[in-house]
Amino acid sequence: MSNPSLLILAGDGIGPEVMVEVRKIIDWFGAKRDLTIDVTEDLVGGAAYDKHGTPLHDDTMAKAQEVDAVLLGAVGGPAYDDLDFSIKPERGLLRLRKEMDLFANLRPAQCFDALADFSSLKKELVAGLDIMIVRELTSGSYFGEPRGIFEENGERVGINTQRYTESEIDRVARSAFELARKRDNRLCSVEKANVMESGILWREVVTKIGAEDYPDVELSHMYADNCAMQLVRNPKQFDTIVTDNLFGDILSDCAAMLTGSLGMLPSASLGVPMENGKPKAMYEPVHGSAPDIAGQGKANPCACILSFAMALRYSYDEGAEADRLEAAVEKVLADGVRTADLMQAGAAKPASTGEMGDAVIAALDASL
Ligand code: NAD
């Protein structure tokens, strides 16, 4: 049987810096756990634009379609801010999501105990928090037609359309139910059925799937505005949340910040199953290219490392090894190792990107 494959697209800014640490971890799993992953690397975003004049070359897109998983660092930076919209670094990312048909965006919001003080909420509200938000990623308001800025009655009108088909709701809901089964078996579906027809349809479809195919999963429904309020009032009431593209964008950022730092947050985007039964998948930290700290060895590599842990779990069926890697990150934090983003201003000398990566490797060694 061939080894599992991974395409690394490190991208711009701190992307390549944090990816160096992930490469160390991939090598560790090959050497110490007999888990060899065939890695290829390529360019995306500004780095691809510099070389090819496009943020994602067709050859790179073709490679992404062939591998078991893609791991992306970050794209963008001030050097590319004035480029035409069609060739901006972010277009590379959007093309990957669209052509791989990555319709389910998984955003865990997990609060490591050692970092509970970093949340903007009281420690007791967030310590032990573990939420998974599943956001629909390829439809809804960001894609619906008609869209644009038009002239109407002598003034301009800006239009976007919230549009969902039953099958689009069905597939993301099934992904969420499956995930909920692997977690605490509770799913909260979020929309605004009180004021939006797309929300009424969303609720009907999710309810039907739940009753017919997932009766064991405890299903609840919540309006998006209430969900935002509940996330800051009592976030631990949630296990898995499924919602649309627009609400998911906002609610997942809100939930993410409960956990402290952008430098800790992984994500996964999953698509339709391939021949081997695994979904097409791209993993990436939630953060961007952080041009303010790029090249200084200050970036926290944990978000990217934890994104690789999600790849172990969802693309390579290596849940136990994913647990091992997550536990290693948790141990490093519990031992007090901190990059600058995880420290109060003026505290002791922070760990560099490389030192943080090395500490995770040491914790992995200690796990054997
Ligand atoms: P950002 O996430 O890059 O940075 C926001 C703040 O968080 C900065 O102060 C940064 O130093 C800090 N930060 C982010 N990641 C960190 C890490 N791993 N360790 C320590 N500190 C970290 O967001 P931004 O500043 O709004 O955007 C910068 C560029 O990144 C822009 O060009 C933007 O378009 C792009 N961007 C890309 C993605 C992506 O590739 N998925 C996502 C968001 C933004």
JSON list of C-alpha atoms in Angstrom, two decimals, residues 39-119:
[
{"chain": "A", "resi": 39, "resn": "VAL", "atom": "CA", "xyz": [5.22, 15.25, 1.14]},
{"chain": "A", "resi": 40, "resn": "THR", "atom": "CA", "xyz": [5.41, 17.53, -1.89]},
{"chain": "A", "resi": 41, "resn": "GLU", "atom": "CA", "xyz": [5.70, 21.30, -1.64]},
{"chain": "A", "resi": 42, "resn": "ASP", "atom": "CA", "xyz": [4.53, 24.06, -3.94]},
{"chain": "A", "resi": 43, "resn": "LEU", "atom": "CA", "xyz": [3.70, 27.75, -4.05]},
{"chain": "A", "resi": 44, "resn": "VAL", "atom": "CA", "xyz": [0.48, 29.62, -3.31]},
{"chain": "A", "resi": 45, "resn": "GLY", "atom": "CA", "xyz": [-0.55, 33.25, -2.82]},
{"chain": "A", "resi": 46, "resn": "GLY", "atom": "CA", "xyz": [2.02, 36.01, -3.21]},
{"chain": "A", "resi": 47, "resn": "ALA", "atom": "CA", "xyz": [4.86, 33.49, -3.53]},
{"chain": "A", "resi": 48, "resn": "ALA", "atom": "CA", "xyz": [3.11, 31.89, -6.53]},
{"chain": "A", "resi": 49, "resn": "TYR", "atom": "CA", "xyz": [2.32, 35.31, -8.00]},
{"chain": "A", "resi": 50, "resn": "ASP", "atom": "CA", "xyz": [6.00, 36.31, -7.77]},
{"chain": "A", "resi": 51, "resn": "LYS", "atom": "CA", "xyz": [7.02, 33.22, -9.73]},
{"chain": "A", "resi": 52, "resn": "HIS", "atom": "CA", "xyz": [4.11, 32.60, -12.09]},
{"chain": "A", "resi": 53, "resn": "GLY", "atom": "CA", "xyz": [2.09, 35.83, -12.17]},
{"chain": "A", "resi": 54, "resn": "THR", "atom": "CA", "xyz": [-0.88, 33.97, -10.67]},
{"chain": "A", "resi": 55, "resn": "PRO", "atom": "CA", "xyz": [-1.69, 33.13, -7.01]},
{"chain": "A", "resi": 56, "resn": "LEU", "atom": "CA", "xyz": [-2.23, 29.46, -7.91]},
{"chain": "A", "resi": 57, "resn": "HIS", "atom": "CA", "xyz": [-0.67, 27.76, -10.93]},
{"chain": "A", "resi": 58, "resn": "ASP", "atom": "CA", "xyz": [-2.77, 25.17, -12.77]},
{"chain": "A", "resi": 59, "resn": "ASP", "atom": "CA", "xyz": [-0.15, 22.49, -12.03]},
{"chain": "A", "resi": 60, "resn": "THR", "atom": "CA", "xyz": [-0.45, 23.20, -8.31]},
{"chain": "A", "resi": 61, "resn": "MET", "atom": "CA", "xyz": [-4.24, 22.98, -8.54]},
{"chain": "A", "resi": 62, "resn": "ALA", "atom": "CA", "xyz": [-3.90, 19.60, -10.30]},
{"chain": "A", "resi": 63, "resn": "LYS", "atom": "CA", "xyz": [-1.56, 18.34, -7.56]},
{"chain": "A", "resi": 64, "resn": "ALA", "atom": "CA", "xyz": [-4.02, 19.45, -4.88]},
{"chain": "A", "resi": 65, "resn": "GLN", "atom": "CA", "xyz": [-6.72, 17.32, -6.52]},
{"chain": "A", "resi": 66, "resn": "GLU", "atom": "CA", "xyz": [-4.52, 14.21, -6.41]},
{"chain": "A", "resi": 67, "resn": "VAL", "atom": "CA", "xyz": [-3.19, 14.16, -2.85]},
{"chain": "A", "resi": 68, "resn": "ASP", "atom": "CA", "xyz": [-4.91, 12.85, 0.28]},
{"chain": "A", "resi": 69, "resn": "ALA", "atom": "CA", "xyz": [-4.62, 16.27, 1.92]},
{"chain": "A", "resi": 70, "resn": "VAL", "atom": "CA", "xyz": [-3.34, 19.82, 1.45]},
{"chain": "A", "resi": 71, "resn": "LEU", "atom": "CA", "xyz": [-1.73, 21.77, 4.30]},
{"chain": "A", "resi": 72, "resn": "LEU", "atom": "CA", "xyz": [-1.67, 25.52, 3.72]},
{"chain": "A", "resi": 73, "resn": "GLY", "atom": "CA", "xyz": [0.30, 28.09, 5.74]},
{"chain": "A", "resi": 74, "resn": "ALA", "atom": "CA", "xyz": [-1.04, 31.58, 5.02]},
{"chain": "A", "resi": 75, "resn": "VAL", "atom": "CA", "xyz": [-1.32, 33.94, 2.07]},
{"chain": "A", "resi": 76, "resn": "GLY", "atom": "CA", "xyz": [-1.16, 37.68, 1.55]},
{"chain": "A", "resi": 77, "resn": "GLY", "atom": "CA", "xyz": [0.87, 40.68, 2.59]},
{"chain": "A", "resi": 78, "resn": "PRO", "atom": "CA", "xyz": [1.27, 44.40, 1.97]},
{"chain": "A", "resi": 79, "resn": "ALA", "atom": "CA", "xyz": [3.35, 43.83, -1.19]},
{"chain": "A", "resi": 80, "resn": "TYR", "atom": "CA", "xyz": [0.25, 42.44, -2.88]},
{"chain": "A", "resi": 81, "resn": "ASP", "atom": "CA", "xyz": [-2.40, 44.81, -1.53]},
{"chain": "A", "resi": 82, "resn": "ASP", "atom": "CA", "xyz": [-2.61, 46.84, -4.75]},
{"chain": "A", "resi": 83, "resn": "LEU", "atom": "CA", "xyz": [-2.91, 43.89, -7.13]},
{"chain": "A", "resi": 84, "resn": "ASP", "atom": "CA", "xyz": [-6.09, 43.49, -9.11]},
{"chain": "A", "resi": 85, "resn": "PHE", "atom": "CA", "xyz": [-8.74, 41.52, -7.20]},
{"chain": "A", "resi": 86, "resn": "SER", "atom": "CA", "xyz": [-8.51, 38.64, -9.71]},
{"chain": "A", "resi": 87, "resn": "ILE", "atom": "CA", "xyz": [-4.83, 37.94, -8.92]},
{"chain": "A", "resi": 88, "resn": "LYS", "atom": "CA", "xyz": [-4.67, 38.79, -5.22]},
{"chain": "A", "resi": 89, "resn": "PRO", "atom": "CA", "xyz": [-3.06, 36.08, -3.03]},
{"chain": "A", "resi": 90, "resn": "GLU", "atom": "CA", "xyz": [-6.44, 35.24, -1.44]},
{"chain": "A", "resi": 91, "resn": "ARG", "atom": "CA", "xyz": [-7.76, 34.21, -4.87]},
{"chain": "A", "resi": 92, "resn": "GLY", "atom": "CA", "xyz": [-5.38, 31.23, -4.74]},
{"chain": "A", "resi": 93, "resn": "LEU", "atom": "CA", "xyz": [-7.03, 30.08, -1.54]},
{"chain": "A", "resi": 94, "resn": "LEU", "atom": "CA", "xyz": [-10.54, 30.62, -2.88]},
{"chain": "A", "resi": 95, "resn": "ARG", "atom": "CA", "xyz": [-9.71, 28.67, -6.04]},
{"chain": "A", "resi": 96, "resn": "LEU", "atom": "CA", "xyz": [-8.48, 25.70, -3.98]},
{"chain": "A", "resi": 97, "resn": "ARG", "atom": "CA", "xyz": [-11.66, 25.73, -1.87]},
{"chain": "A", "resi": 98, "resn": "LYS", "atom": "CA", "xyz": [-13.92, 26.05, -4.89]},
{"chain": "A", "resi": 99, "resn": "GLU", "atom": "CA", "xyz": [-12.30, 23.54, -7.26]},
{"chain": "A", "resi": 100, "resn": "MET", "atom": "CA", "xyz": [-11.81, 20.96, -4.50]},
{"chain": "A", "resi": 101, "resn": "ASP", "atom": "CA", "xyz": [-15.46, 21.61, -3.56]},
{"chain": "A", "resi": 102, "resn": "LEU", "atom": "CA", "xyz": [-14.59, 21.97, 0.13]},
{"chain": "A", "resi": 103, "resn": "PHE", "atom": "CA", "xyz": [-18.07, 22.61, 1.45]},
{"chain": "A", "resi": 104, "resn": "ALA", "atom": "CA", "xyz": [-17.60, 21.89, 5.17]},
{"chain": "A", "resi": 105, "resn": "ASN", "atom": "CA", "xyz": [-15.29, 24.16, 7.15]},
{"chain": "A", "resi": 106, "resn": "LEU", "atom": "CA", "xyz": [-14.43, 22.76, 10.58]},
{"chain": "A", "resi": 107, "resn": "ARG", "atom": "CA", "xyz": [-13.34, 25.32, 13.15]},
{"chain": "A", "resi": 108, "resn": "PRO", "atom": "CA", "xyz": [-12.62, 23.87, 16.57]},
{"chain": "A", "resi": 109, "resn": "ALA", "atom": "CA", "xyz": [-12.62, 26.29, 19.48]},
{"chain": "A", "resi": 110, "resn": "GLN", "atom": "CA", "xyz": [-10.76, 24.52, 22.22]},
{"chain": "A", "resi": 111, "resn": "CYS", "atom": "CA", "xyz": [-9.39, 26.22, 25.30]},
{"chain": "A", "resi": 112, "resn": "PHE", "atom": "CA", "xyz": [-6.24, 24.67, 26.68]},
{"chain": "A", "resi": 113, "resn": "ASP", "atom": "CA", "xyz": [-6.35, 24.95, 30.48]},
{"chain": "A", "resi": 114, "resn": "ALA", "atom": "CA", "xyz": [-2.92, 26.60, 30.57]},
{"chain": "A", "resi": 115, "resn": "LEU", "atom": "CA", "xyz": [-4.25, 29.43, 28.39]},
{"chain": "A", "resi": 116, "resn": "ALA", "atom": "CA", "xyz": [-7.61, 30.03, 30.05]},
{"chain": "A", "resi": 117, "resn": "ASP", "atom": "CA", "xyz": [-6.32, 33.33, 31.46]},
{"chain": "A", "resi": 118, "resn": "PHE", "atom": "CA", "xyz": [-5.88, 34.62, 27.91]},
{"chain": "A", "resi": 119, "resn": "SER", "atom": "CA", "xyz": [-9.55, 34.57, 27.07]}
]
